[in-house]
XYZ file of C-alpha atoms in Angstrom:
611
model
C 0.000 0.000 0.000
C 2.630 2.650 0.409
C 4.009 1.877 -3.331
C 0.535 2.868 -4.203
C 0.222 5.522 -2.205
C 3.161 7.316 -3.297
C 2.607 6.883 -7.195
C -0.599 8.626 -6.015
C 1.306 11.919 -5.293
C 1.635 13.294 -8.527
C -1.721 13.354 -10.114
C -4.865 15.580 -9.094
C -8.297 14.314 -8.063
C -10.532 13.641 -11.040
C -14.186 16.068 -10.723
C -16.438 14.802 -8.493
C -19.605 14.089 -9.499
C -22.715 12.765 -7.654
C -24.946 9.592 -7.376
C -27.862 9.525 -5.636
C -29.642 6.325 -3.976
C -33.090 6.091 -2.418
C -32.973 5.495 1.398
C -35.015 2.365 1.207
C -32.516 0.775 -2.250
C -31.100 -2.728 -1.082
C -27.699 -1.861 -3.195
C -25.719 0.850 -5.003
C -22.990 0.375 -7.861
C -21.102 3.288 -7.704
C -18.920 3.449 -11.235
C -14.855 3.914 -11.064
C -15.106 7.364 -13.674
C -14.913 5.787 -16.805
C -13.022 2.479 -16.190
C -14.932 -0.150 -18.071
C -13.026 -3.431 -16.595
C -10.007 -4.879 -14.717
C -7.986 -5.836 -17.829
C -5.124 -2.682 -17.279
C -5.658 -2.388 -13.989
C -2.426 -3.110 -11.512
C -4.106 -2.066 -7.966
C -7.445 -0.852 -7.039
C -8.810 0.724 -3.948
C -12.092 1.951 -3.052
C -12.106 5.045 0.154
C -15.169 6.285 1.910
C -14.073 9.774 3.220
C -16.895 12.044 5.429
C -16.208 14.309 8.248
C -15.283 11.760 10.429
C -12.258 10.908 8.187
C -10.975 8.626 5.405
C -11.389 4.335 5.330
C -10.448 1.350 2.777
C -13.123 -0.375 2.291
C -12.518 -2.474 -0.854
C -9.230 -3.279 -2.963
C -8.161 -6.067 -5.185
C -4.445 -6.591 -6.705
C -4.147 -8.306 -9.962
C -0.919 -10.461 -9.849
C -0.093 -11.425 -13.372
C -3.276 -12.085 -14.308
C -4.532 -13.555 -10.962
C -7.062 -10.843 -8.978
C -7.372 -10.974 -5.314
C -10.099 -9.439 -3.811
C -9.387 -7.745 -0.295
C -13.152 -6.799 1.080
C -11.943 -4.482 4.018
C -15.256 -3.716 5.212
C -18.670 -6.136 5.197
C -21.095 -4.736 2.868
C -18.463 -3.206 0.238
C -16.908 -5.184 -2.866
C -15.512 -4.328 -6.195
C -17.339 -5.860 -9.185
C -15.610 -6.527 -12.537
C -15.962 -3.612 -14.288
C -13.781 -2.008 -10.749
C -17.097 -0.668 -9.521
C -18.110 -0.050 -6.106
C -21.173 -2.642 -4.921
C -22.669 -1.371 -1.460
C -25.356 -4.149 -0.814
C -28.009 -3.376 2.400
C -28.669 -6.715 4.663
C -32.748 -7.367 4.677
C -33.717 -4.592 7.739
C -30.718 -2.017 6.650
C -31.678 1.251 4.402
C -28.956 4.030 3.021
C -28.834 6.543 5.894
C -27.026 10.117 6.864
C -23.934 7.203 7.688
C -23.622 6.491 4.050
C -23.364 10.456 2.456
C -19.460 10.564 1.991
C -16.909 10.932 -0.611
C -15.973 7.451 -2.245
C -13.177 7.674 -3.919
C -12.107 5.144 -6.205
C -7.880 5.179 -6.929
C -6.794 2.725 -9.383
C -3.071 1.909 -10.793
C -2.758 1.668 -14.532
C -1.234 -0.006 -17.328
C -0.475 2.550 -20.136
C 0.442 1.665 -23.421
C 3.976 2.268 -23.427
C 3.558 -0.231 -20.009
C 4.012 2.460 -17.550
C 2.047 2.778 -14.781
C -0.522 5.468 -13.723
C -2.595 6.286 -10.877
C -5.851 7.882 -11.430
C -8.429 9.004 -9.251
C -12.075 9.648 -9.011
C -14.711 10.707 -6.775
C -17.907 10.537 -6.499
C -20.283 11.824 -3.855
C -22.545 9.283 -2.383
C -26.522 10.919 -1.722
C -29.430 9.660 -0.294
C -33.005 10.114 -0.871
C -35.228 10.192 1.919
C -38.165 8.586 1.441
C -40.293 7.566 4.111
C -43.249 5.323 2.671
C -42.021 4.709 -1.179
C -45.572 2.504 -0.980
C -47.808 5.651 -0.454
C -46.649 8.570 -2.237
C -50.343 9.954 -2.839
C -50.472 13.433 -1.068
C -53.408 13.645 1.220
C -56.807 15.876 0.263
C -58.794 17.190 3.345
C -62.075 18.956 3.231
C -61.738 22.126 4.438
C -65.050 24.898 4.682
C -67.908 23.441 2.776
C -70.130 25.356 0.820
C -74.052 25.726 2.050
C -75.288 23.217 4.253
C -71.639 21.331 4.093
C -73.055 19.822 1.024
C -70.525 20.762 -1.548
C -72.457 23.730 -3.053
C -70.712 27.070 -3.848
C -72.029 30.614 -4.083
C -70.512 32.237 -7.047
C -68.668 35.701 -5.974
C -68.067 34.676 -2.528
C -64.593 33.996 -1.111
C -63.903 29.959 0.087
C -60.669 27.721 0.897
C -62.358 24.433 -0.079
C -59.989 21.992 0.393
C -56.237 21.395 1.001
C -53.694 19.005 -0.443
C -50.298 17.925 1.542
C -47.890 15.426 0.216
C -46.065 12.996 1.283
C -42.244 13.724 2.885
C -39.827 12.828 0.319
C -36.404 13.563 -1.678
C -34.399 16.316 -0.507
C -36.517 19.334 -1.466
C -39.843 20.219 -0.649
C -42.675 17.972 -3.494
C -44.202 20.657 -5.793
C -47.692 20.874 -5.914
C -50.249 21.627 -7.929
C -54.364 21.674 -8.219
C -56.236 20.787 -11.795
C -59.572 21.249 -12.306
C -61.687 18.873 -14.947
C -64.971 18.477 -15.864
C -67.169 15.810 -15.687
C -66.246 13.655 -18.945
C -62.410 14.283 -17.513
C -61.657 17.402 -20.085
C -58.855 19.651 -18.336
C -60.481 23.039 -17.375
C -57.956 24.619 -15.707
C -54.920 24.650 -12.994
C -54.138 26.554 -10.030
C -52.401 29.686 -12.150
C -56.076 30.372 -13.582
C -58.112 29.475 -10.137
C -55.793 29.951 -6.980
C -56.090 33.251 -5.410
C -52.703 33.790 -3.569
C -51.537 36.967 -1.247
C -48.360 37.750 0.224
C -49.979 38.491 3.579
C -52.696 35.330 3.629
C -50.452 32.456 3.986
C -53.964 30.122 3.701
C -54.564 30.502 0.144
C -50.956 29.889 -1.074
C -48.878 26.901 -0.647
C -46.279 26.477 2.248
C -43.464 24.264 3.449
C -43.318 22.751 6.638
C -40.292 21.658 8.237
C -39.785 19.023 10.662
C -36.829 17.452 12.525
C -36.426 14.252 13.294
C -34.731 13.216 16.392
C -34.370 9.618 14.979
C -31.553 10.529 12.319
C -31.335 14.027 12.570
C -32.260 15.078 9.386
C -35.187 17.575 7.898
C -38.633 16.675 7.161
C -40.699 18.650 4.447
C -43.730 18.411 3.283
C -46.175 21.029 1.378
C -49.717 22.371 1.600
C -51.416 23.656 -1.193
C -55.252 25.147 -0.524
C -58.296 24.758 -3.204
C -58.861 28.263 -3.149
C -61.233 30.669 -4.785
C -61.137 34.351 -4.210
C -63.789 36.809 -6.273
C -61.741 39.591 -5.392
C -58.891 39.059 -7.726
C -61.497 38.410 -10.522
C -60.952 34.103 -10.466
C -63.301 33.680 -8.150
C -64.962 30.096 -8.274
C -67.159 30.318 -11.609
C -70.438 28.808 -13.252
C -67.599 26.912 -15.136
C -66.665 24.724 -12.551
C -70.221 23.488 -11.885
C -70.097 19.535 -12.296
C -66.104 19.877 -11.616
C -63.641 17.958 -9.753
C -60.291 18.508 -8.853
C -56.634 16.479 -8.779
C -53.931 17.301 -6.611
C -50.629 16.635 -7.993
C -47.602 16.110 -6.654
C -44.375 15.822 -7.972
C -41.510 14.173 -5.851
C -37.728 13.046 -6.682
C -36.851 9.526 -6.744
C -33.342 8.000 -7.803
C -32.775 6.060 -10.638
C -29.644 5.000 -11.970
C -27.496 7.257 -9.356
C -30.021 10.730 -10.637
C -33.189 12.283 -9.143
C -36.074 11.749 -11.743
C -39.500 13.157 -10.850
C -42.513 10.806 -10.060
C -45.875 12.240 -10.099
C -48.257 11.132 -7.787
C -52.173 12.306 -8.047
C -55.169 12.076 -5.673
C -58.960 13.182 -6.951
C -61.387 15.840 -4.707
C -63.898 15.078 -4.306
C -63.227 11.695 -4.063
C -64.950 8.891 -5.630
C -67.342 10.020 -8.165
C -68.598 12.846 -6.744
C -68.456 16.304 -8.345
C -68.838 19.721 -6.429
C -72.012 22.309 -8.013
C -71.818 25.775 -7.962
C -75.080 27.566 -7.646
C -75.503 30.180 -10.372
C -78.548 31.398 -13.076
C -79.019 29.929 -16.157
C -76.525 31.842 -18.625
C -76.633 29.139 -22.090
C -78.237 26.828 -23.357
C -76.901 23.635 -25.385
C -78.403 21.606 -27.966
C -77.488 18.005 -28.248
C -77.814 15.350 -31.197
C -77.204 12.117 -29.410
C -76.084 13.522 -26.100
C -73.266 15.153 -28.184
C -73.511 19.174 -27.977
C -73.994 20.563 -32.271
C -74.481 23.506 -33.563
C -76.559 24.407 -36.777
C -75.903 22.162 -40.005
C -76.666 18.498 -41.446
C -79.056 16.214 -39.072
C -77.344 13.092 -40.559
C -80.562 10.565 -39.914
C -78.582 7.715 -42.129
C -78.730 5.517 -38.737
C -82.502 5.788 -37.151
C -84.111 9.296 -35.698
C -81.021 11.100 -33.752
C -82.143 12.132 -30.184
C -82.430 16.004 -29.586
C -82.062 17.076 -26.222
C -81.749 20.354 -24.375
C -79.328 20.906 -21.597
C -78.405 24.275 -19.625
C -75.845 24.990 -17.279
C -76.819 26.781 -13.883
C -77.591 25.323 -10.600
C -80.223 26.362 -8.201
C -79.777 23.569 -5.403
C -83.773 24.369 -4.334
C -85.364 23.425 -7.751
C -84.611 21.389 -11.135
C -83.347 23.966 -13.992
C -86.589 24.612 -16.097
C -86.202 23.328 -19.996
C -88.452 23.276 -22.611
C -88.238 22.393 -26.267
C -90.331 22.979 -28.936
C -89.634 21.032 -32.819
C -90.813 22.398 -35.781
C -90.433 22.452 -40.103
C -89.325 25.655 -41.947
C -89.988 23.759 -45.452
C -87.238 21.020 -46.170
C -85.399 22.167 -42.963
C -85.866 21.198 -39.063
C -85.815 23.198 -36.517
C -85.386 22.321 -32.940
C -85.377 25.218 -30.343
C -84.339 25.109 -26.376
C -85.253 27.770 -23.683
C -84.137 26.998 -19.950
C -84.069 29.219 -16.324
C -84.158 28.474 -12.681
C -85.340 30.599 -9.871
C -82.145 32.496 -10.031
C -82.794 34.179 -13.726
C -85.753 36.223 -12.227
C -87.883 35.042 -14.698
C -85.950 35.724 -17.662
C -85.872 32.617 -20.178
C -82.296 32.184 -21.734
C -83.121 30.152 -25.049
C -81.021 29.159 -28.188
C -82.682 27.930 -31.932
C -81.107 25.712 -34.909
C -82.153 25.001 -38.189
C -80.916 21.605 -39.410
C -80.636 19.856 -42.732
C -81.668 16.701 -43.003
C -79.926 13.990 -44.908
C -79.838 10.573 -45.127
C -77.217 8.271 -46.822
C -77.886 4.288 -47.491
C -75.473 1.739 -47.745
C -73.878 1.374 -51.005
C -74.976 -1.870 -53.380
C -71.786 -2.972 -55.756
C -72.643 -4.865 -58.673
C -69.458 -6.757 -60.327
C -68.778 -7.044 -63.984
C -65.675 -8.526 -65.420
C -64.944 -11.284 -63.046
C -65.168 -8.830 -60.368
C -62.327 -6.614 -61.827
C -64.874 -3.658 -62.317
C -67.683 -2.318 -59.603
C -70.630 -0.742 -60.263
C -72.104 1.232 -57.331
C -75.048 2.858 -56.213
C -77.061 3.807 -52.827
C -80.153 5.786 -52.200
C -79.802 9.297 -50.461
C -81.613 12.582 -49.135
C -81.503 16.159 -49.842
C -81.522 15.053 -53.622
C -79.563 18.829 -54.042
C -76.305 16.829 -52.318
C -73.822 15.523 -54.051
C -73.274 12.032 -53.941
C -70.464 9.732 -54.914
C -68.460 6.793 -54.237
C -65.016 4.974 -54.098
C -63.722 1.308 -53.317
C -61.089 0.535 -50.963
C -59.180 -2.647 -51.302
C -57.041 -3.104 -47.763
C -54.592 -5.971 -46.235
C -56.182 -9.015 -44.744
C -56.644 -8.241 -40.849
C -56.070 -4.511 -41.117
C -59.583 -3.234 -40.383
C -61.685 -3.486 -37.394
C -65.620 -2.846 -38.891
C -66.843 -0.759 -36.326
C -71.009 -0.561 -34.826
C -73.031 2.320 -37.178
C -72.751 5.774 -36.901
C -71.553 8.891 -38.217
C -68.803 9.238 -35.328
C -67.474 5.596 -36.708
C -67.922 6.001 -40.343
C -66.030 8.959 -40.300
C -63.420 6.691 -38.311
C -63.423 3.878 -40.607
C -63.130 6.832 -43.533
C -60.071 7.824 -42.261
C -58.778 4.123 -41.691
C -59.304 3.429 -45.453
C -57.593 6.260 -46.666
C -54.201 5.691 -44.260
C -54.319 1.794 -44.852
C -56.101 0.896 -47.902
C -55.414 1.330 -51.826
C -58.173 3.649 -53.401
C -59.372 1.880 -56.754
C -59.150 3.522 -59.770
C -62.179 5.422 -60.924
C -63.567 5.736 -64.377
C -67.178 7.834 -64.882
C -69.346 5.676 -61.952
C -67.215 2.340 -62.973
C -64.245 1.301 -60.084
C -61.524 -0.539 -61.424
C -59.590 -3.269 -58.990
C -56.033 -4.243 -60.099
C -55.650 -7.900 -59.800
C -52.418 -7.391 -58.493
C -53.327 -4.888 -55.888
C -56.786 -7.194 -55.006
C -54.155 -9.961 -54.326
C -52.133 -7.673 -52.090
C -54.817 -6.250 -50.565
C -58.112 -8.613 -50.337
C -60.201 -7.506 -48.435
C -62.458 -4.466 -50.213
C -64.868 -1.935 -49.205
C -67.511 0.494 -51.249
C -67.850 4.015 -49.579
C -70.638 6.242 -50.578
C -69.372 9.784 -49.547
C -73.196 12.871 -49.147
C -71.456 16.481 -49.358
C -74.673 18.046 -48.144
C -75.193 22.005 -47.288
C -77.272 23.630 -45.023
C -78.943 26.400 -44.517
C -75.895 28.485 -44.070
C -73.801 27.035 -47.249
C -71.833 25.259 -45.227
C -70.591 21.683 -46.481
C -70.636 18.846 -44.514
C -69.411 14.915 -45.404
C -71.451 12.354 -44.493
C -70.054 8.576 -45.185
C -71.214 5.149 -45.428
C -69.804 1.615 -46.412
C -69.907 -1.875 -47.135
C -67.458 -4.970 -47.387
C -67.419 -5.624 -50.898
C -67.790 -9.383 -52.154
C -65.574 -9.970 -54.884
C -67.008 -13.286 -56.017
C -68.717 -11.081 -59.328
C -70.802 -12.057 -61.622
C -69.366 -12.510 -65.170
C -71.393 -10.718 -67.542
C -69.751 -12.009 -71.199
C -68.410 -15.232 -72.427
C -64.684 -15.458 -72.618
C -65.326 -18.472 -74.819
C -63.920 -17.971 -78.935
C -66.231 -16.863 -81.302
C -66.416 -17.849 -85.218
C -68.075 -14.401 -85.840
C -65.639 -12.577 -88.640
C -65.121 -9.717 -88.997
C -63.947 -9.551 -85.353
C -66.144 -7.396 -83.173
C -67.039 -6.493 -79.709
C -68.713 -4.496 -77.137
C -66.918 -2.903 -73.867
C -67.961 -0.780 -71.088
C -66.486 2.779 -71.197
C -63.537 2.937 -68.765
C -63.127 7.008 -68.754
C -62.240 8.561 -72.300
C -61.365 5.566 -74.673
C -59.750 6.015 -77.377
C -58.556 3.860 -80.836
C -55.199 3.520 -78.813
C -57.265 1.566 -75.930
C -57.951 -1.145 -78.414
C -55.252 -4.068 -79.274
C -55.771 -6.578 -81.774
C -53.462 -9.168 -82.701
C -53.322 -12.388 -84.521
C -51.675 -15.785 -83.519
C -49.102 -17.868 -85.535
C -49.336 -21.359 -83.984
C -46.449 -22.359 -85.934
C -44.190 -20.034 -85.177
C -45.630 -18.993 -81.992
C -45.641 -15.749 -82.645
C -48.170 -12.367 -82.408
C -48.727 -9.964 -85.061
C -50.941 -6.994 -84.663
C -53.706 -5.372 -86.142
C -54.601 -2.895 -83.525
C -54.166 0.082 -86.654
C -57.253 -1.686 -88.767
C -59.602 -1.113 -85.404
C -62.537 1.060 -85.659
C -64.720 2.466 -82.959
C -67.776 2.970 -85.225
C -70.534 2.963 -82.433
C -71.301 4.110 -78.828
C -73.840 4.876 -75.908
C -73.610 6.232 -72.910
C -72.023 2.700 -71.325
C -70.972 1.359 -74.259
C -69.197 1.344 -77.481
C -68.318 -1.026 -80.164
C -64.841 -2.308 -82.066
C -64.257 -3.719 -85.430
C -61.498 -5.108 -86.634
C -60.848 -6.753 -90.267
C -57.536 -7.784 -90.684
C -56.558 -8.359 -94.307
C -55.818 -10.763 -95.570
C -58.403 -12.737 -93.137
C -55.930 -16.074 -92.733
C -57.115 -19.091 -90.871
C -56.193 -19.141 -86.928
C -56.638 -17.595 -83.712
C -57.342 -13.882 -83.447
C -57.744 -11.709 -80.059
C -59.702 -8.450 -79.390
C -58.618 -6.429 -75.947
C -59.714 -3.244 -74.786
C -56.832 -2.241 -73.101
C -57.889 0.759 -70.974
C -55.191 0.580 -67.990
C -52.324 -0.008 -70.658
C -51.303 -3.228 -69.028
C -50.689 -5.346 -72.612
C -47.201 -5.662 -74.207
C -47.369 -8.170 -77.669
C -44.098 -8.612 -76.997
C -44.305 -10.580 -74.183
C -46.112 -13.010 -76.161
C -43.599 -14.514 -78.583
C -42.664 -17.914 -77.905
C -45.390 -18.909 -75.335
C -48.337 -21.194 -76.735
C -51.935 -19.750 -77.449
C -53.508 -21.261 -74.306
C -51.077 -19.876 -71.875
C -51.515 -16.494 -73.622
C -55.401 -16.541 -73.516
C -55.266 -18.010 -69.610
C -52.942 -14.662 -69.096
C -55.565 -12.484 -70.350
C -58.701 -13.965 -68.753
C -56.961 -14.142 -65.476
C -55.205 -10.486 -65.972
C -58.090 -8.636 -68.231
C -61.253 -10.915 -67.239
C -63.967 -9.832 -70.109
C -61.477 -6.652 -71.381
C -60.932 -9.340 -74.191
C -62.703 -11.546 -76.787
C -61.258 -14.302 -78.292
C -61.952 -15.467 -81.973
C -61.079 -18.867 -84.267
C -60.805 -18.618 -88.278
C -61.138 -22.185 -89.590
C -60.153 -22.728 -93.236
C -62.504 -22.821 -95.579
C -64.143 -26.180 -97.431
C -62.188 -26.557 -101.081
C -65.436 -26.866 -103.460
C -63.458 -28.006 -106.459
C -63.006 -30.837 -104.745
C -66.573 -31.740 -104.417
C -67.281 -31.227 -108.262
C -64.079 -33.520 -109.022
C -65.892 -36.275 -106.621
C -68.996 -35.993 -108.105
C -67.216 -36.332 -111.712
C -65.655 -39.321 -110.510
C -68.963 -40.565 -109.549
C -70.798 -40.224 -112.724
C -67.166 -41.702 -114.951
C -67.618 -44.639 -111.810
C -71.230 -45.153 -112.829
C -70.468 -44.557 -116.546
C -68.416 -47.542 -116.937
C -70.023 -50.081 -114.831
C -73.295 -49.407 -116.753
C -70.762 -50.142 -120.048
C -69.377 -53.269 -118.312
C -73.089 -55.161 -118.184
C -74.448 -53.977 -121.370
C-alpha cells in the first residue's frame, strides 16, 4: 500500500460528481469514472471519506493475471468492471452514515507499459423517502359550501380543500391543483383558479419543516389550498359546476445514481362525486345524441337522432326549467331550447337551430368482369347533395368494422384512406387491379353525401360496405367464329382507338402480329361502345380483341409462349377486357365437283361393263 500511495502523489483528483440512492434501495454500484473493466488495472482501492475521516473499504491486486479481492469492510466489494457494490442486509436502508466521498484510486497499465494512478470521486446521496408505498399526497375537506353539502355561491370567497404530500427527496414535493370536468376534459390549474396573497399564507402553498430526532435530518412536506377568491377576478365560476379537482404532486426519486420526478395524483372530491356551484341559467346547449352541435346536417342515415336540451346553472332548491319545442321551416328542421331556474328572475335564456336533413344508405356494388370492375349505387336525401363513391381494397386483418354511426364512419373513412389502396375510378365504374386485389383482399364500397345547409356550409357524411368480390361474369370469354372480329366494352373514362389491341396468332411459329391500326370504334352509348377489326388478308387461326384501358398489354411478351397460356394470361389479368376469336379454313369446293365427276365416270363404266 505505500508503493501505491506514493505513485498517487503526482496526479490531481478527477471532478467529483454525484450519485444519488433512495434510502429504502437494497444496493448501489457506484462506477470507477470511466473504467470499463479490470484488464489494465495493476491495484485498485475503493475510500469512503466524510467528516469523520478517510477508510479502505474495498481493494483487489491483480498479480499477473490472478485478482485478489481484499473486502476491508462487510457490505463493500468491487465488481468486474472495478465498480463499487454497497449491498443493504434485509432490515438495513442508506442513511445520513452512508453520504461521503468514495473515492475510487486505481493503478494503470499505459500503453507504453508504464504505470498510472488515477483518481475519481464521487459523492454518495441519499433520498429520503419515508413510505415509497404511499406517495399519494393527502386531500382534506376544508369549509364546505351551504349546508356542508358541496355547493358554492358564485362571488363569494372559500378555501375548499387542502392538499399535503407525502415527505420525500431532498426538497420540498411541488404541488399543484387541476380542475376537470365531468367527462375528464382539463379546465384549468391553479395559475387560472388559486387566489394567492403575500400576507394570507392560507390561500398559497407552504413548506413545513420538521426534525427528526431519529436521524437528525429535515422533514418537508407542502400544503397547497383549493382556493377561490372573487376579489382578484378568479373567483370560483359557473364553469366549474359539475367539476372535480386532482392534486398533484411531484416528488424526486433516484434512478440510476439521478433524481427523476414521479408524479403522484389524488382526486377531490373523491370517488365520483363532483362539487355544483349555484348560479342562473346563462346558455343553453343543444345536443344530437347527447353530443352538444351547432346548426348544419341532421345526418338521420342511422334511425331518428335524439335532440335534447341541456343548460348549465344550478339552483340547489329546484330542477333547472327546460323546454323544447320542434318544428319544419320547409325542407329544414328546426329544434329550439329555452331553460331558467329561480335564479334568472324570470328571464328565459333560449337558443334555436335550423338543421338539414340527410340521409345516406349503404352502397350496393354490382361486379362485372370477373369482379375486376364495380358498379355502385345507394339511395340518399336532400336530392340537391352531391353524392359519390369509391372502393377501398385493404390488407387481410387490417380493419376493425366498427357498430353504425356517423362518429365511426367517419373513423373507418379515415382508416381506409391511411391503410387501404383507393381503386381507380372511371365515370361511376371502379376498377380493382388484380395485383393490388391480391395484395390487398379484403375491399370496401364508400358512398361519400357532401350536403349544405342552410348556411352554405358543407358537410361529409359517409357510409360503407365490405365488398364481395365473387362477381358475376357478364360475357363469355369463350372464342367466337363471328368474322369480322367485333365487340362491345364498357367505357372505362375517355377511350380512345389507342385503348384497343388486336393481334393475330401464328401457332407455328408462336408468334403475335398486330392489327390494332385496322380497329374502328364505329358505335357508342352512354355505357358502351363497339370495335371492329378486319384484318386483311383474313388467314385461318386464332385472333384476339382487348380493350386495353389501364395499358397493361405488351405483344411482346407473347412470342414464344403457346396460345392457351396467352389466352389463360388475359382472362386471369383482363377478365372480359378481351374476346377471343377462331378462323377455320374454308371447305375446297373443287373438290366436291371432281368427286362428283368421278362418280358419274364410276357409274359410266359399270353401266358399259353389263351392257
Amino acid at each position: 500500500m505505500k508503493i501505491f500511495a506514493s505513485l498517487f502523489l503526482s496526479f490531481a483528483l478527477a471532478a467529483s460528481s454525484d450519485f444519488w440512492v433512495n434510502n429504502y434501495d437494497k444496493s448501489a454500484r457506484i462506477p470507477c469514472g470511466d473504467l470499463a473493466s479490470l484488464e489494465n488495472v495493476q491495484q485498485l482501492s475503493w475510500i469512503k471519506k466524510n467528516k469523520a475521516g478517510s477508510v479502505e473499504i474495498a481493494e483487489l491486486i491483480n498479480e499477473n493475471g490472478e485478482i485478489k479481492d481484499d473486502e476491508k469492510v462487510a457490505g463493500f466489494r468491487i465488481d468486474t468492471s472495478g465498480a463499487l457494490v454497497i449491498s443493504k442486509l434485509e432490515k438495513e436502508e442508506f442513511s445520513l452514515q452512508d453520504i461521503a466521498n468514495y473515492i475510487c484510486r486505481a493503478n494503470l497499465r499505459s500503453a507504453d507499459g508504464r504505470f498510472d494512478a488515477k483518481d475519481s470521486t464521487t459523492k454518495l446521496l441519499v433520498n429520503f423517502v419515508i413510505d415509497k408505498e404511499n406517495l399519494e399526497p393527502i386531500v382534506r375537506d376544508k369549509r364546505l359550501g351551504e349546508d356542508e353539502s358541496k355547493k358554492y355561491k358564485e362571488g363569494v370567497k372559500y378555501e375548499i380543500a387542502e392538499c399535503e404530500s407525502r415527505e420525500a427527496g431532498p426538497d420540498a414535493p411541488v404541488l399543484r391543483w387541476i380542475a376537470f370536468d365531468s367527462s375528464g376534459e382539463m379546465l384549468a390549474d391553479s395559475n387560472a383558479f388559486g387566489a394567492c396573497k403575500t400576507d394570507d399564507s392560507n390561500f398559497c402553498g407552504k413548506t413545513n419543516d420538521f426534525f427528526d430526532k431519529q436521524d437528525g435530518r429535515q422533514i418537508q412536506t407542502t400544503t397547497l389550498p383549493l382556493a377561490f377568491d372573487a376579489d382578484n377576478l378568479t373567483g370560483i365560476s359557473a364553469k366549474y359546476d359539475q367539476a372535480y379537482f386532482q392534486c398533484e404532486a411531484t416528488y424526486k426519486e433516484a434512478w440510476n445514481g439521478m433524481l427523476v420526478e414521479v408524479i403522484k395524483t389524488k382526486r377531490w372530491p373523491a370517488g365520483d362525486d363532483v362539487i355544483r356551484v349555484i348560479a342562473p341559467v346563462r346558455s343553453v346547449d343543444i345536443l344530437v345524441n347527447g353530443v352538444p352541435v351547432n346548426a348544419g346536417v341532421l345526418d338521420v342515415t342511422f334511425g331518428a337522432p335524439f335532440l335534447q336540451c341541456r343548460s348549465d346553472g344550478f339552483d340547489n332548491k329546484a330542477e333547472n326549467e327546460l323546454e323544447e319545442k320542434r318544428s319544419r321551416a320547409g325542407e329544414y328542421f328546426k329544434f329550439a331550447c329555452k331553460s331558467r331556474n329561480a335564479l334568472n328572475d324570470g328571464k328565459w335564456v333560449e337558443k334555436e337551430f335550423v338543421f338539414t336533413e340527410a340521409t345516406l344508405e349503404k352502397p350496393v356494388a354490382e361486379f362485372s368482369h370477373d369482379g375486376l370492375v364495380a358498379e355502385l349505387n345507394a339511395k340518399s336525401s336532400p336530392t340537391a347533395a352531391m353524392l359519390t363513391f369509391t372502393v377501398y381494397q385493404c390488407p387481410a386483418n387490417e380493419i376493425e368494422l366498427k357498430k353504425p354511426g356517423t362518429k365511426e364512419n367517419r373513423e373507418m373513412f379515415k382508416n381506409f384512406v391511411v391503410k387501404c389502396i383507393k381503386a381507380k375510378t372511371y365515370g361511376n365504374k371502379h376498377y380493382i387491379d388484380k395485383d393490388v386485389a391480391r395484395e390487398n383482399p379484403t375491399g370496401f364500397a364508400v358512398a361519400i353525401l357532401a350536403v349544405k345547409d342552410v348556411h352554405e356550409n358543407e358537410e361529409m357524411l359517409f357510409n360503407y360496405a365490405p365488398l364481395n368480390q365473387s362477381g358475376n361474369r357478364r360475357f363469355s370469354n369463350e372464342e367466337e367464329e363471328n368474322f369480322p372480329i367485333q365487340a362491345w366494352f364498357d367505357k372505362m373514362g375517355a377511350h380512345d382507338s389507342f385503348d384497343i389491341v388486336a393481334f393475330y396468332f401464328n401457332e407455328e411459329e408462336k408468334s403475335v402480329y398486330a392489327l390494332s391500326s385496322d380497329s374502328e370504334i364505329n358505335e357508342e352509348n352512354d355505357e358502351q361502345f363497339h370495335v371492329v377489326v378486319e384484318p386483311s388478308p383474313t388467314e385461318a387461326g386464332k385472333y384476339v380483341l382487348c380493350y386495353d384501358f389501364a395499358d397493361k398489354i405488351d405483344l411482346n411478351s407473347f412470342n414464344d409462349e403457346s396460345y392457351e397460356s396467352i389466352r389463360e394470361k388475359l382472362r386471369n389479368e383482363h377478365a372480359d377486357f378481351c374476346r377471343f376469336f377462331v378462323k377455320k379454313d374454308s371447305f375446297p369446293w373443287w373438290i366436291i365437283i371432281v368427286v362428283l365427276v368421278l362418280l358419274i365416270l364410276i357409274a359410266a363404266l359399270v353401266f358399259f361393263i353389263i351392257e
